[in-house]
Amino acid sequence: RKRFYEKGELIFLEGEPCEGVFLLTSGRAKLFKLSEEGKEVILGFLCPNELFGEDALFGNYIHSLSAEAVEKCFVCFCAKNDFEGLIQQDSTVALKVIKLLGHKINRLTAQMSDMALRKVQERVAKTLLRLAEAYGKKTEDGLCLNFRLTHADLAALVGASRVMVSNIIGSLKDANAILLDHKGRILVKMEQLAQFVDIAAEKKLEAPWEEKFTPFPSQPKAQWNEPYSCQECPVSRIWEGKSDIP
């Protein structure tokens, strides 16, 4: 099953029935939870070719978090029973899923460790460094995020108030550690911004999850502009063991 989601449209909501797994093939989405007071906590952003909604693989009947498109997205869906059948038939698929889940767990562990061990300014700097490494485009001045990150989004990522994050962004701009382009996207100067991350805490938190990880290789954009058969879907290629996932 394939579907487009517009910006701001929910892909699934926390508490809804968990019927299968999803693969983001284009666009960008975010994973988040809401507190009892309605405060949003962003757990991470999704790039193209990332699998999500894995709750279904662990016997969960409802989603433990929510997913929302932050720009127009194209998503493939695989029913739980079909995906479980694939895993049982092909051990390489199971290993690839384990690698993906291990990376996600490590990434969330790092994020939670940052929130527990770092001051807010360090959390903001560290989060911007991670986002720049994952989504940054090289320019003469540094790495420019390829999407617009609002102060509210950044606050929800680091567990702080929007006002505090806005003040920190201002101080980082004054220190020439970050810039804003004409579209309001953040340009990160990696060396300058890294100076705002506490070195002692950094050594404690160093781990393999800092490495880049791309579980699903990128597909040509033209592939998604026209209908195609189920056999051409990247999820189907994964089922049949034809994907070149490392």
Coordinates of C-alpha atoms in Angstrom, one line a residue:
R1 CA 0.0 0.0 0.0
K2 CA 1.4 3.4 -1.0
R3 CA 0.2 6.9 0.0
F4 CA 1.2 10.5 -0.1
Y5 CA 0.9 12.6 3.1
E6 CA 0.7 16.4 3.0
K7 CA 2.7 18.6 5.4
G8 CA 1.2 18.4 8.9
E9 CA -0.8 15.3 8.2
L10 CA -0.7 12.5 10.7
I11 CA 0.7 9.1 9.4
F12 CA -0.4 7.4 12.6
L13 CA -1.3 8.5 16.1
E14 CA -0.2 7.2 19.5
G15 CA -2.8 4.7 20.8
E16 CA -4.1 3.8 17.3
P17 CA -4.1 0.1 16.2
C18 CA -0.7 -1.0 15.1
E19 CA -1.3 -3.0 11.8
G20 CA 2.1 -3.0 10.2
V21 CA 5.4 -1.2 9.4
F22 CA 6.0 1.8 7.2
L23 CA 8.9 2.9 4.9
L24 CA 9.4 6.6 4.1
T25 CA 10.5 6.8 0.5
S26 CA 10.5 10.6 0.0
G27 CA 9.9 13.7 2.1
R28 CA 10.5 14.1 5.8
A29 CA 8.5 13.1 8.9
K30 CA 8.9 13.3 12.7
L31 CA 8.2 10.9 15.5
F32 CA 6.8 12.4 18.7
K33 CA 4.9 11.8 21.9
L34 CA 2.5 14.1 23.8
S35 CA 2.7 14.6 27.6
E36 CA -0.5 14.6 29.7
E37 CA -0.4 18.4 29.5
G38 CA -0.3 18.2 25.7
K39 CA 3.4 19.2 25.4
E40 CA 5.1 17.7 22.3
V41 CA 8.4 15.8 22.7
I42 CA 10.0 15.1 19.4
L43 CA 11.9 11.7 19.4
G44 CA 13.5 12.2 16.0
F45 CA 13.1 13.0 12.3
L46 CA 12.9 10.5 9.5
C47 CA 14.7 10.7 6.2
P48 CA 13.8 8.9 3.0
N49 CA 14.3 5.1 3.1
E50 CA 13.8 4.8 6.8
L51 CA 11.6 2.1 8.3
F52 CA 9.3 3.1 11.2
G53 CA 6.2 1.9 13.1
E54 CA 8.1 -1.2 14.3
D55 CA 5.8 -1.6 17.3
A56 CA 3.9 -4.2 15.2
L57 CA 6.9 -6.5 15.2
F58 CA 6.9 -6.8 19.0
G59 CA 3.3 -7.9 19.5
N60 CA 2.1 -4.4 20.3
Y61 CA -1.5 -3.8 19.3
I62 CA -1.3 0.0 19.5
H63 CA 1.3 2.6 18.5
S64 CA 3.5 3.8 21.3
L65 CA 4.2 7.2 19.6
S66 CA 2.9 9.3 16.7
A67 CA 4.3 10.1 13.3
E68 CA 3.6 13.2 11.3
A69 CA 4.7 14.5 7.9
V70 CA 6.8 17.7 8.2
E71 CA 6.8 18.1 4.4
K72 CA 5.0 16.2 1.6
C73 CA 5.8 12.5 2.1
F74 CA 5.5 9.3 0.2
V75 CA 5.1 6.2 2.4
C76 CA 4.9 2.5 1.7
F77 CA 3.1 0.2 4.1
C78 CA 3.5 -3.5 4.8
A79 CA 1.0 -5.4 6.9
K80 CA 2.3 -7.1 10.1
N81 CA 1.7 -10.7 9.0
D82 CA 3.3 -10.1 5.6
F83 CA 6.4 -8.6 7.1
E84 CA 6.7 -11.3 9.8
G85 CA 6.5 -13.9 7.0
L86 CA 9.4 -12.2 5.2
I87 CA 11.5 -12.3 8.4
Q88 CA 10.8 -16.0 8.9
Q89 CA 11.6 -16.8 5.3
D90 CA 14.8 -14.8 5.0
S91 CA 17.3 -14.4 7.9
T92 CA 19.1 -11.6 6.1
V93 CA 15.9 -9.5 6.4
A94 CA 15.8 -10.2 10.1
L95 CA 19.4 -9.2 10.5
K96 CA 18.8 -5.9 8.7
V97 CA 15.8 -5.1 10.8
I98 CA 17.8 -5.9 14.0
K99 CA 20.6 -3.5 12.8
L100 CA 18.0 -0.8 12.2
L101 CA 16.3 -1.2 15.6
G102 CA 19.7 -1.3 17.3
H103 CA 20.6 2.0 15.7
K104 CA 17.3 3.6 16.7
I105 CA 17.7 2.4 20.3
N106 CA 21.3 3.8 20.5
R107 CA 20.2 7.1 19.0
L108 CA 17.4 7.5 21.5
T109 CA 19.7 6.4 24.3
A110 CA 22.2 9.2 23.3
Q111 CA 19.3 11.7 23.1
M112 CA 18.1 10.8 26.6
S113 CA 21.6 10.8 28.0
D114 CA 22.1 14.3 26.6
M115 CA 18.9 15.5 28.3
A116 CA 20.1 14.0 31.6
L117 CA 23.8 15.0 31.6
R118 CA 24.0 18.2 29.5
K119 CA 22.9 21.8 30.1
V120 CA 20.4 23.2 27.7
Q121 CA 22.9 25.1 25.7
E122 CA 25.0 22.0 25.2
R123 CA 21.9 20.0 24.3
V124 CA 21.0 22.5 21.6
A125 CA 24.5 22.6 20.2
K126 CA 24.8 18.8 20.2
T127 CA 21.4 18.4 18.6
L128 CA 22.3 20.9 15.8
L129 CA 25.6 19.1 15.2
R130 CA 23.7 15.8 14.8
L131 CA 21.1 17.2 12.5
A132 CA 23.8 18.9 10.4
E133 CA 25.7 15.6 10.1
A134 CA 22.5 13.8 9.1
Y135 CA 20.7 16.4 6.9
G136 CA 23.3 19.1 6.2
K137 CA 24.3 20.3 2.7
K138 CA 27.9 21.5 2.4
T139 CA 28.4 25.2 1.7
E140 CA 31.3 27.5 1.8
D141 CA 30.4 28.5 5.4
G142 CA 29.4 25.1 6.8
L143 CA 26.6 22.6 6.7
C144 CA 23.1 24.0 5.9
L145 CA 20.1 22.0 7.1
N146 CA 18.0 21.0 4.1
F147 CA 14.8 21.8 6.0
R148 CA 13.5 24.6 8.1
L149 CA 13.8 23.8 11.8
T150 CA 11.6 26.0 14.0
H151 CA 12.6 27.1 17.5
A152 CA 9.5 25.1 18.8
D153 CA 10.7 22.0 17.0
L154 CA 14.2 22.3 18.5
A155 CA 12.8 22.9 21.9
A156 CA 10.7 19.8 21.6
L157 CA 13.8 17.9 20.6
V158 CA 16.0 19.0 23.5
G159 CA 13.3 19.1 26.2
A160 CA 13.4 22.9 26.9
S161 CA 11.1 25.9 26.5
R162 CA 10.9 27.7 23.2
V163 CA 11.9 31.0 24.9
M164 CA 15.1 29.4 26.3
V165 CA 15.9 27.8 23.0
S166 CA 15.4 31.1 21.1
N167 CA 17.8 32.9 23.5
I168 CA 20.4 30.2 23.0
I169 CA 20.0 30.4 19.2
G170 CA 20.6 34.1 19.5
S171 CA 23.8 33.6 21.5
L172 CA 25.0 31.0 19.1
K173 CA 24.4 33.4 16.2
D174 CA 26.3 36.1 18.1
A175 CA 29.2 33.7 18.6
N176 CA 29.2 33.0 14.8
A177 CA 28.6 29.3 15.4
I178 CA 25.5 29.2 13.3
L179 CA 23.9 31.4 10.6
L180 CA 20.4 31.6 9.0
D181 CA 20.0 31.6 5.2
H182 CA 17.4 33.6 3.3
K183 CA 14.9 30.8 3.8
G184 CA 15.4 30.7 7.5
R185 CA 17.3 27.4 7.5
I186 CA 20.1 27.0 10.0
L187 CA 23.7 26.9 8.7
V188 CA 26.0 25.1 11.2
K189 CA 29.7 25.9 11.5
M190 CA 30.8 22.6 12.9
E191 CA 34.1 23.6 14.6
Q192 CA 32.7 26.7 16.2
L193 CA 29.5 25.0 17.4
A194 CA 31.4 22.0 18.8
Q195 CA 33.1 24.4 21.2
F196 CA 29.8 24.7 23.0
V197 CA 29.6 21.0 23.8
D198 CA 31.3 20.0 27.1
I199 CA 34.3 17.8 26.2
A200 CA 34.1 15.8 29.4
A201 CA 30.5 14.9 28.8
E202 CA 31.3 14.2 25.2
K203 CA 33.9 11.5 26.1
K204 CA 31.4 9.8 28.3
L205 CA 28.8 9.7 25.6
E206 CA 31.0 8.7 22.7
A207 CA 29.6 5.6 21.1
P208 CA 29.1 3.9 17.7
W209 CA 25.7 5.6 17.3
E210 CA 27.5 8.8 16.4
E211 CA 28.4 7.2 13.0
K212 CA 26.1 7.8 10.0
F213 CA 23.7 5.1 9.4
T214 CA 21.6 4.6 6.2
P215 CA 19.5 1.4 6.5
F216 CA 17.9 1.8 3.1
P217 CA 19.9 3.1 0.1
S218 CA 18.3 6.1 -1.7
Q219 CA 16.1 5.5 -4.7
P220 CA 15.9 7.7 -7.8
K221 CA 13.3 10.4 -7.3
A222 CA 11.8 9.7 -10.7
Q223 CA 10.8 6.2 -9.5
W224 CA 8.1 7.8 -7.2
N225 CA 6.6 10.1 -9.8
E226 CA 4.6 7.4 -11.6
P227 CA 2.7 4.2 -10.6
Y228 CA 4.7 1.0 -10.2
S229 CA 4.0 -2.6 -9.4
C230 CA 4.3 -4.1 -5.9
Q231 CA 7.5 -5.9 -7.1
E232 CA 9.1 -2.5 -7.7
C233 CA 8.4 -1.2 -4.2
P234 CA 11.5 -1.0 -2.0
V235 CA 9.6 -2.9 0.7
S236 CA 9.0 -5.7 -1.7
R237 CA 12.7 -5.8 -2.7
I238 CA 13.6 -6.1 1.0
W239 CA 11.1 -9.0 1.3
E240 CA 12.8 -10.8 -1.6
G241 CA 16.3 -10.2 -0.3
K242 CA 17.2 -8.1 -3.4
S243 CA 18.1 -4.9 -1.5
D244 CA 21.7 -3.9 -1.0
I245 CA 21.3 -2.9 2.6
P246 CA 24.6 -3.4 4.4

